[in-house]
Amino acid sequence: MAPKQKPVNLALQGGGAHGAFTWGVLDYLLEDGRLRIAGISGTSAGAMNAVALAAGYTRAGPEGARAALDDFWRSMSASARNTPLQRTPVDRITGNWGLENNPFYHFMNALTGVASPYQLNPLNLNPLRDLVEESVDFEMVRKCHAFELFISATNVETGRVQVFPRDALTADMVMASACLPHIHQAVEIDGVPYWDGGYMGNPALFPLYGKTGTDDIIVIQINPVERKGTPRTAQDIQNRMNEISFNASLLKELRAIDFVDRLIRQGKLSTEDYRPVKVHLIENEAAMKPMGASSKMNVEWAFLTRLRDVGRETAAAWLDASFERIGKESTIDLRAMFQGIGAEHQG
């Protein structure tokens, strides 16, 4: 007899093309069928995965969601097939997936360092917006009642996170969630400018609390938290700065979850008013760490499918090892994780 489905929330990080790893994780979980999605919170590339999944799920259930995710990433790759942002022949021979040897990549980095997108792109042209509008049926997204859906962006004026709910989602809201301010003009919604949600919630966990009927949250992480050694090159320094800033909000929420859980276990908070959140983490830092920041711009189909396959393999191994504990307890020791960070600092 097949095991009863367990409801879980999914928290999907952003990270450019590395979001194809999340695609692979989602593809496996949908195919496996042991988990039922109760809620999704997504940011940036995580938001794009989320809306593609929701539209496909509304149309044809789990298999429709898998097909929609495949179609979205195929469209993403096809749209960039003729751009200058390609790997060099040497990179292809050596198996390097990054674009750091591409002169145009460095030219664009230098240019965006001295000129804003308002100067470089006054007409605010954005092929990614066109791709999202063409690839995702937002009417289907808004009709998705199989699970809750939340997309996060950063309010430029207040510096606070803005969470857009499923029933009002538009392509502009997804683009706001993925708006890197040195590349794109801020996305205005009802007169309010928004930047990438990763600055304040990558992804935001709090919208899922008490809203979906389950306290289990699976974070699908694509940005490494730890990276040994001191970055020396300008590119490595910028990459690590981005990783730290885009993980900061998630770590703060996880620390808060751990703090509340300890107070509950100590009897200092009533279980009638507070429930412990069970946290799970699907990540593969061994595979993702070697991929530098420039590879987040590489949407070559061979690279995307490689990341997808790594995501599927990681999800399969994690689910086999963790399924029995889902619904009962966290499968990640937050206390040990934060104590480890403190110990390193003290040492």
CSV table of C-alpha atoms in Angstrom, one decimal:
chain,number,residue,atom,x,y,z
A,1,MET,CA,0.0,0.0,0.0
A,2,ALA,CA,1.3,3.4,-0.9
A,3,PRO,CA,2.1,5.7,2.0
A,4,LYS,CA,-0.4,8.5,2.7
A,5,GLN,CA,0.6,11.8,1.2
A,6,LYS,CA,2.1,14.2,3.7
A,7,PRO,CA,1.3,18.0,3.3
A,8,VAL,CA,4.3,20.3,3.2
A,9,ASN,CA,5.1,23.9,2.4
A,10,LEU,CA,7.8,24.7,-0.1
A,11,ALA,CA,10.1,27.8,0.2
A,12,LEU,CA,11.9,28.5,-3.1
A,13,GLN,CA,15.1,30.6,-3.2
A,14,GLY,CA,16.1,32.8,-6.1
A,15,GLY,CA,19.4,32.5,-7.9
A,16,GLY,CA,19.1,33.1,-11.6
A,17,ALA,CA,19.8,30.1,-13.8
A,18,HIS,CA,20.6,28.1,-10.6
A,19,GLY,CA,16.9,28.0,-10.2
A,20,ALA,CA,17.0,25.0,-12.5
A,21,PHE,CA,18.2,23.0,-9.5
A,22,THR,CA,14.9,23.9,-7.8
A,23,TRP,CA,13.1,22.8,-11.0
A,24,GLY,CA,14.7,19.4,-10.7
A,25,VAL,CA,13.7,19.1,-7.0
A,26,LEU,CA,10.1,20.1,-7.8
A,27,ASP,CA,10.0,17.8,-10.8
A,28,TYR,CA,11.0,14.8,-8.6
A,29,LEU,CA,8.7,15.7,-5.7
A,30,LEU,CA,5.8,16.0,-8.1
A,31,GLU,CA,6.6,12.7,-9.8
A,32,ASP,CA,7.2,10.8,-6.5
A,33,GLY,CA,3.8,11.7,-5.1
A,34,ARG,CA,4.5,11.1,-1.4
A,35,LEU,CA,4.2,14.8,-0.6
A,36,ARG,CA,1.3,17.1,-1.1
A,37,ILE,CA,2.1,20.7,-1.7
A,38,ALA,CA,0.1,22.9,0.8
A,39,GLY,CA,1.8,26.2,0.2
A,40,ILE,CA,4.6,27.8,-1.8
A,41,SER,CA,6.6,30.9,-1.0
A,42,GLY,CA,9.0,31.9,-3.8
A,43,THR,CA,11.4,34.7,-4.6
A,44,SER,CA,13.0,35.7,-7.9
A,45,ALA,CA,13.8,32.5,-9.8
A,46,GLY,CA,11.9,30.7,-7.1
A,47,ALA,CA,8.9,32.9,-7.9
A,48,MET,CA,9.1,31.9,-11.6
A,49,ASN,CA,9.3,28.2,-10.7
A,50,ALA,CA,6.3,28.7,-8.4
A,51,VAL,CA,4.0,30.4,-10.9
A,52,ALA,CA,4.9,28.0,-13.7
A,53,LEU,CA,4.1,25.1,-11.4
A,54,ALA,CA,0.8,26.6,-10.2
A,55,ALA,CA,-0.4,27.3,-13.8
A,56,GLY,CA,0.4,23.8,-14.9
A,57,TYR,CA,-1.0,22.2,-11.7
A,58,THR,CA,-4.3,24.0,-12.3
A,59,ARG,CA,-4.5,22.8,-15.9
A,60,ALA,CA,-3.5,19.1,-15.4
A,61,GLY,CA,-2.4,18.3,-11.8
A,62,PRO,CA,1.1,17.1,-11.0
A,63,GLU,CA,2.0,16.0,-14.5
A,64,GLY,CA,0.7,19.3,-15.8
A,65,ALA,CA,3.0,21.1,-13.3
A,66,ARG,CA,6.0,19.1,-14.4
A,67,ALA,CA,5.3,19.8,-18.1
A,68,ALA,CA,4.8,23.6,-17.4
A,69,LEU,CA,8.2,23.7,-15.5
A,70,ASP,CA,9.9,22.0,-18.4
A,71,ASP,CA,8.3,24.3,-20.9
A,72,PHE,CA,9.3,27.4,-18.9
A,73,TRP,CA,13.0,26.5,-18.7
A,74,ARG,CA,13.1,25.4,-22.3
A,75,SER,CA,11.7,28.8,-23.3
A,76,MET,CA,14.2,30.5,-21.0
A,77,SER,CA,17.1,28.7,-22.8
A,78,ALA,CA,15.7,29.3,-26.3
A,79,SER,CA,15.2,33.0,-25.7
A,80,ALA,CA,19.0,33.5,-24.9
A,81,ARG,CA,20.4,31.2,-27.6
A,82,ASN,CA,21.7,34.0,-29.8
A,83,THR,CA,22.8,36.5,-27.1
A,84,PRO,CA,26.5,37.4,-26.6
A,85,LEU,CA,26.4,35.8,-23.1
A,86,GLN,CA,27.7,32.4,-24.1
A,87,ARG,CA,30.5,30.2,-22.9
A,88,THR,CA,33.8,30.4,-24.8
A,89,PRO,CA,35.0,27.4,-26.8
A,90,VAL,CA,37.7,26.8,-24.2
A,91,ASP,CA,35.1,26.8,-21.4
A,92,ARG,CA,33.1,24.2,-23.4
A,93,ILE,CA,36.1,22.0,-23.8
A,94,THR,CA,37.1,22.2,-20.1
A,95,GLY,CA,33.6,21.8,-18.8
A,96,ASN,CA,33.4,25.3,-17.2
A,97,TRP,CA,29.8,26.4,-16.9
A,98,GLY,CA,30.7,30.0,-15.9
A,99,LEU,CA,30.8,33.1,-18.2
A,100,GLU,CA,33.8,34.7,-16.5
A,101,ASN,CA,35.9,34.3,-19.6
A,102,ASN,CA,33.4,36.0,-21.8
A,103,PRO,CA,34.5,39.6,-22.6
A,104,PHE,CA,30.8,40.7,-23.0
A,105,TYR,CA,30.0,39.5,-19.5
A,106,HIS,CA,32.8,41.7,-18.1
A,107,PHE,CA,31.8,44.6,-20.3
A,108,MET,CA,28.3,44.5,-19.0
A,109,ASN,CA,29.5,44.3,-15.4
A,110,ALA,CA,31.7,47.3,-15.9
A,111,LEU,CA,28.9,49.3,-17.6
A,112,THR,CA,26.3,48.6,-15.0
A,113,GLY,CA,28.8,49.7,-12.4
A,114,VAL,CA,28.9,53.2,-13.8
A,115,ALA,CA,25.5,53.7,-15.4
A,116,SER,CA,22.1,52.9,-14.1
A,117,PRO,CA,19.4,50.9,-16.0
A,118,TYR,CA,17.5,54.2,-16.4
A,119,GLN,CA,20.5,55.5,-18.5
A,120,LEU,CA,21.3,52.3,-20.3
A,121,ASN,CA,17.7,51.2,-21.0
A,122,PRO,CA,15.5,54.3,-20.9
A,123,LEU,CA,12.7,52.4,-22.7
A,124,ASN,CA,12.7,49.8,-20.0
A,125,LEU,CA,12.9,46.9,-22.4
A,126,ASN,CA,12.9,43.5,-20.6
A,127,PRO,CA,12.9,40.3,-22.7
A,128,LEU,CA,12.5,38.3,-19.5
A,129,ARG,CA,9.2,40.0,-18.8
A,130,ASP,CA,8.0,39.1,-22.3
A,131,LEU,CA,9.1,35.5,-21.7
A,132,VAL,CA,7.3,35.2,-18.4
A,133,GLU,CA,4.1,36.7,-19.9
A,134,GLU,CA,4.3,34.3,-22.8
A,135,SER,CA,5.2,31.2,-20.8
A,136,VAL,CA,2.9,31.5,-17.8
A,137,ASP,CA,-0.8,31.6,-17.9
A,138,PHE,CA,-1.5,33.9,-14.9
A,139,GLU,CA,-5.3,33.4,-15.1
A,140,MET,CA,-4.5,29.7,-14.3
A,141,VAL,CA,-2.2,30.8,-11.5
A,142,ARG,CA,-4.9,32.9,-9.9
A,143,LYS,CA,-7.3,30.0,-10.2
A,144,CYS,CA,-4.9,27.6,-8.4
A,145,HIS,CA,-6.7,26.5,-5.2
A,146,ALA,CA,-4.7,23.3,-4.7
A,147,PHE,CA,-2.3,25.2,-2.5
A,148,GLU,CA,-1.5,28.7,-1.2
A,149,LEU,CA,1.0,30.8,-3.1
A,150,PHE,CA,3.1,33.8,-2.0
A,151,ILE,CA,5.6,35.8,-4.0
A,152,SER,CA,8.0,38.3,-2.3
A,153,ALA,CA,9.5,41.5,-3.5
A,154,THR,CA,11.3,44.4,-1.7
A,155,ASN,CA,9.5,47.7,-1.4
A,156,VAL,CA,12.2,50.2,-2.5
A,157,GLU,CA,10.7,53.1,-0.5
A,158,THR,CA,10.3,51.4,2.9
A,159,GLY,CA,12.9,48.6,2.6
A,160,ARG,CA,10.3,46.1,3.7
A,161,VAL,CA,9.2,42.9,2.2
A,162,GLN,CA,6.0,42.9,0.2
A,163,VAL,CA,4.2,39.6,-0.2
A,164,PHE,CA,1.8,39.2,-3.1
A,165,PRO,CA,-0.9,36.5,-2.7
A,166,ARG,CA,-2.0,34.1,-5.4
A,167,ASP,CA,-5.4,35.6,-6.1
A,168,ALA,CA,-3.9,38.9,-7.3
A,169,LEU,CA,-0.7,37.7,-9.0
A,170,THR,CA,0.4,39.3,-12.2
A,171,ALA,CA,3.5,39.0,-14.4
A,172,ASP,CA,4.6,42.4,-13.0
A,173,MET,CA,4.6,41.1,-9.5
A,174,VAL,CA,6.9,38.2,-10.5
A,175,MET,CA,9.2,40.6,-12.3
A,176,ALA,CA,9.3,42.8,-9.2
A,177,SER,CA,10.4,39.7,-7.2
A,178,ALA,CA,13.3,39.2,-9.7
A,179,CYS,CA,14.3,42.8,-10.3
A,180,LEU,CA,18.0,43.3,-9.7
A,181,PRO,CA,18.4,47.1,-9.4
A,182,HIS,CA,21.7,47.4,-11.2
A,183,ILE,CA,20.3,45.6,-14.3
A,184,HIS,CA,16.6,46.5,-14.4
A,185,GLN,CA,14.5,49.6,-13.6
A,186,ALA,CA,12.4,49.1,-10.5
A,187,VAL,CA,9.0,47.5,-11.2
A,188,GLU,CA,6.2,49.8,-10.2
A,189,ILE,CA,2.9,48.4,-9.0
A,190,ASP,CA,0.2,50.8,-8.0
A,191,GLY,CA,2.8,53.6,-8.0
A,192,VAL,CA,5.2,51.7,-5.6
A,193,PRO,CA,8.7,50.7,-6.8
A,194,TYR,CA,9.9,47.2,-6.1
A,195,TRP,CA,13.3,45.4,-6.3
A,196,ASP,CA,14.3,41.8,-6.0
A,197,GLY,CA,12.6,40.0,-3.1
A,198,GLY,CA,15.9,38.3,-2.2
A,199,TYR,CA,17.0,41.4,-0.3
A,200,MET,CA,14.3,41.0,2.4
A,201,GLY,CA,13.0,37.5,1.9
A,202,ASN,CA,14.9,34.7,0.0
A,203,PRO,CA,12.3,33.3,0.4
A,204,ALA,CA,10.0,34.7,3.0
A,205,LEU,CA,8.8,32.0,5.4
A,206,PHE,CA,6.3,33.9,7.6
A,207,PRO,CA,3.4,34.0,5.0
A,208,LEU,CA,3.2,30.2,5.4
A,209,TYR,CA,2.7,30.2,9.2
A,210,GLY,CA,-0.8,29.0,10.1
A,211,LYS,CA,-2.1,29.5,6.5
A,212,THR,CA,-1.8,26.1,4.9
A,213,GLY,CA,-2.8,23.5,7.5
A,214,THR,CA,0.7,22.2,8.0
A,215,ASP,CA,3.7,23.4,10.0
A,216,ASP,CA,6.3,21.6,7.8
A,217,ILE,CA,8.4,23.9,5.6
A,218,ILE,CA,10.9,22.5,3.1
A,219,VAL,CA,13.5,25.2,2.1
A,220,ILE,CA,15.0,24.5,-1.3
A,221,GLN,CA,18.3,26.3,-1.0
A,222,ILE,CA,20.5,27.2,-4.0
A,223,ASN,CA,22.7,29.9,-2.4
A,224,PRO,CA,25.4,28.4,-0.2
A,225,VAL,CA,25.4,29.7,3.4
A,226,GLU,CA,29.0,28.8,4.1
A,227,ARG,CA,32.0,29.2,1.9
A,228,LYS,CA,35.5,28.6,3.4
A,229,GLY,CA,38.4,31.0,2.8
A,230,THR,CA,38.7,34.7,2.0
A,231,PRO,CA,37.6,35.9,-1.5
A,232,ARG,CA,40.5,37.6,-3.2
A,233,THR,CA,39.3,38.7,-6.7
A,234,ALA,CA,36.8,41.4,-7.2
A,235,GLN,CA,34.4,38.9,-8.8
A,236,ASP,CA,34.7,36.5,-5.9
A,237,ILE,CA,34.2,39.3,-3.4
A,238,GLN,CA,31.0,40.5,-5.1
A,239,ASN,CA,29.7,36.9,-5.4
A,240,ARG,CA,30.2,36.3,-1.7
A,241,MET,CA,28.6,39.6,-0.8
A,242,ASN,CA,25.6,38.7,-2.8
A,243,GLU,CA,25.4,35.2,-1.2
A,244,ILE,CA,25.6,36.7,2.3
A,245,SER,CA,23.0,39.4,1.7
A,246,PHE,CA,20.6,37.1,-0.1
A,247,ASN,CA,20.8,34.5,2.7
A,248,ALA,CA,20.6,37.0,5.6
A,249,SER,CA,16.8,37.2,5.7
A,250,LEU,CA,16.3,33.5,5.6
A,251,LEU,CA,18.8,32.9,8.4
A,252,LYS,CA,17.1,35.5,10.5
A,253,GLU,CA,13.7,33.7,10.1
A,254,LEU,CA,15.3,30.3,10.8
A,255,ARG,CA,16.9,31.7,14.0
A,256,ALA,CA,13.5,33.1,15.1
A,257,ILE,CA,11.9,29.7,14.4
A,258,ASP,CA,14.6,28.1,16.6
A,259,PHE,CA,14.1,30.6,19.4
A,260,VAL,CA,10.3,30.2,19.5
A,261,ASP,CA,10.7,26.4,19.4
A,262,ARG,CA,13.0,26.5,22.4
A,263,LEU,CA,10.6,28.7,24.4
A,264,ILE,CA,7.8,26.2,23.6
A,265,ARG,CA,9.8,23.3,24.7
A,266,GLN,CA,10.8,25.1,27.9
A,267,GLY,CA,7.1,25.8,28.6
A,268,LYS,CA,7.5,29.6,28.3
A,269,LEU,CA,5.1,29.8,25.4
A,270,SER,CA,1.6,28.3,25.3
A,271,THR,CA,1.1,25.5,22.8
A,272,GLU,CA,-2.4,26.9,22.4
A,273,ASP,CA,-1.1,30.1,20.9
A,274,TYR,CA,2.2,28.8,19.3
A,275,ARG,CA,3.1,25.7,17.4
A,276,PRO,CA,6.7,24.6,16.5
A,277,VAL,CA,7.6,24.9,12.9
A,278,LYS,CA,9.2,21.8,11.5
A,279,VAL,CA,12.0,22.8,9.1
A,280,HIS,CA,13.5,20.7,6.4
A,281,LEU,CA,16.3,21.6,3.9
A,282,ILE,CA,17.0,20.3,0.4
A,283,GLU,CA,20.4,21.5,-0.8
A,284,ASN,CA,23.5,20.3,-2.5
A,285,GLU,CA,26.3,22.7,-1.5
A,286,ALA,CA,28.9,20.3,-2.9
A,287,ALA,CA,27.5,20.6,-6.4
A,288,MET,CA,26.5,24.3,-6.2
A,289,LYS,CA,29.5,25.9,-4.5
A,290,PRO,CA,31.9,25.4,-7.4
A,291,MET,CA,29.5,27.2,-9.7
A,292,GLY,CA,30.5,30.9,-9.6
A,293,ALA,CA,28.2,33.9,-9.9
A,294,SER,CA,28.6,34.2,-13.6
A,295,SER,CA,27.0,30.8,-14.2
A,296,LYS,CA,23.8,32.3,-12.8
A,297,MET,CA,23.6,34.0,-16.2
A,298,ASN,CA,24.1,30.9,-18.2
A,299,VAL,CA,20.9,29.5,-19.5
A,300,GLU,CA,22.4,27.1,-22.0
A,301,TRP,CA,20.1,24.0,-22.2
A,302,ALA,CA,22.9,21.6,-21.3
A,303,PHE,CA,23.6,23.5,-18.1
A,304,LEU,CA,20.0,23.8,-17.1
A,305,THR,CA,19.3,20.1,-17.5
A,306,ARG,CA,22.5,19.3,-15.6
A,307,LEU,CA,21.2,21.4,-12.7
A,308,ARG,CA,17.8,19.8,-13.1
A,309,ASP,CA,19.3,16.4,-12.8
A,310,VAL,CA,21.3,17.3,-9.8
A,311,GLY,CA,18.1,18.7,-8.2
A,312,ARG,CA,16.2,15.4,-8.9
A,313,GLU,CA,19.0,13.3,-7.5
A,314,THR,CA,19.3,15.4,-4.4
A,315,ALA,CA,15.5,15.4,-3.8
A,316,ALA,CA,15.3,11.6,-4.2
A,317,ALA,CA,18.1,11.0,-1.7
A,318,TRP,CA,16.6,13.5,0.8
A,319,LEU,CA,13.1,12.2,0.5
A,320,ASP,CA,14.1,8.6,1.0
A,321,ALA,CA,16.1,9.5,4.1
A,322,SER,CA,13.6,12.0,5.6
A,323,PHE,CA,10.0,10.9,4.7
A,324,GLU,CA,9.2,9.2,7.9
A,325,ARG,CA,10.2,12.2,10.0
A,326,ILE,CA,8.1,14.7,8.0
A,327,GLY,CA,5.1,15.8,10.0
A,328,LYS,CA,6.8,14.7,13.2
A,329,GLU,CA,9.9,16.8,13.6
A,330,SER,CA,12.5,19.0,11.8
A,331,THR,CA,15.1,17.2,9.8
A,332,ILE,CA,17.6,20.0,10.2
A,333,ASP,CA,19.0,20.9,13.6
A,334,LEU,CA,18.8,24.7,13.7
A,335,ARG,CA,20.3,24.9,17.1
A,336,ALA,CA,23.4,23.1,16.0
A,337,MET,CA,23.6,25.2,12.9
A,338,PHE,CA,23.5,28.5,14.8
A,339,GLN,CA,25.8,27.2,17.6
A,340,GLY,CA,28.2,26.2,14.9
A,341,ILE,CA,28.2,29.7,13.5
A,342,GLY,CA,28.7,31.2,16.9
A,343,ALA,CA,31.5,28.7,17.7
A,344,GLU,CA,33.4,29.6,14.5
A,345,HIS,CA,33.1,33.3,15.4
A,346,GLN,CA,34.4,32.7,18.9
A,347,GLY,CA,37.2,30.5,17.7
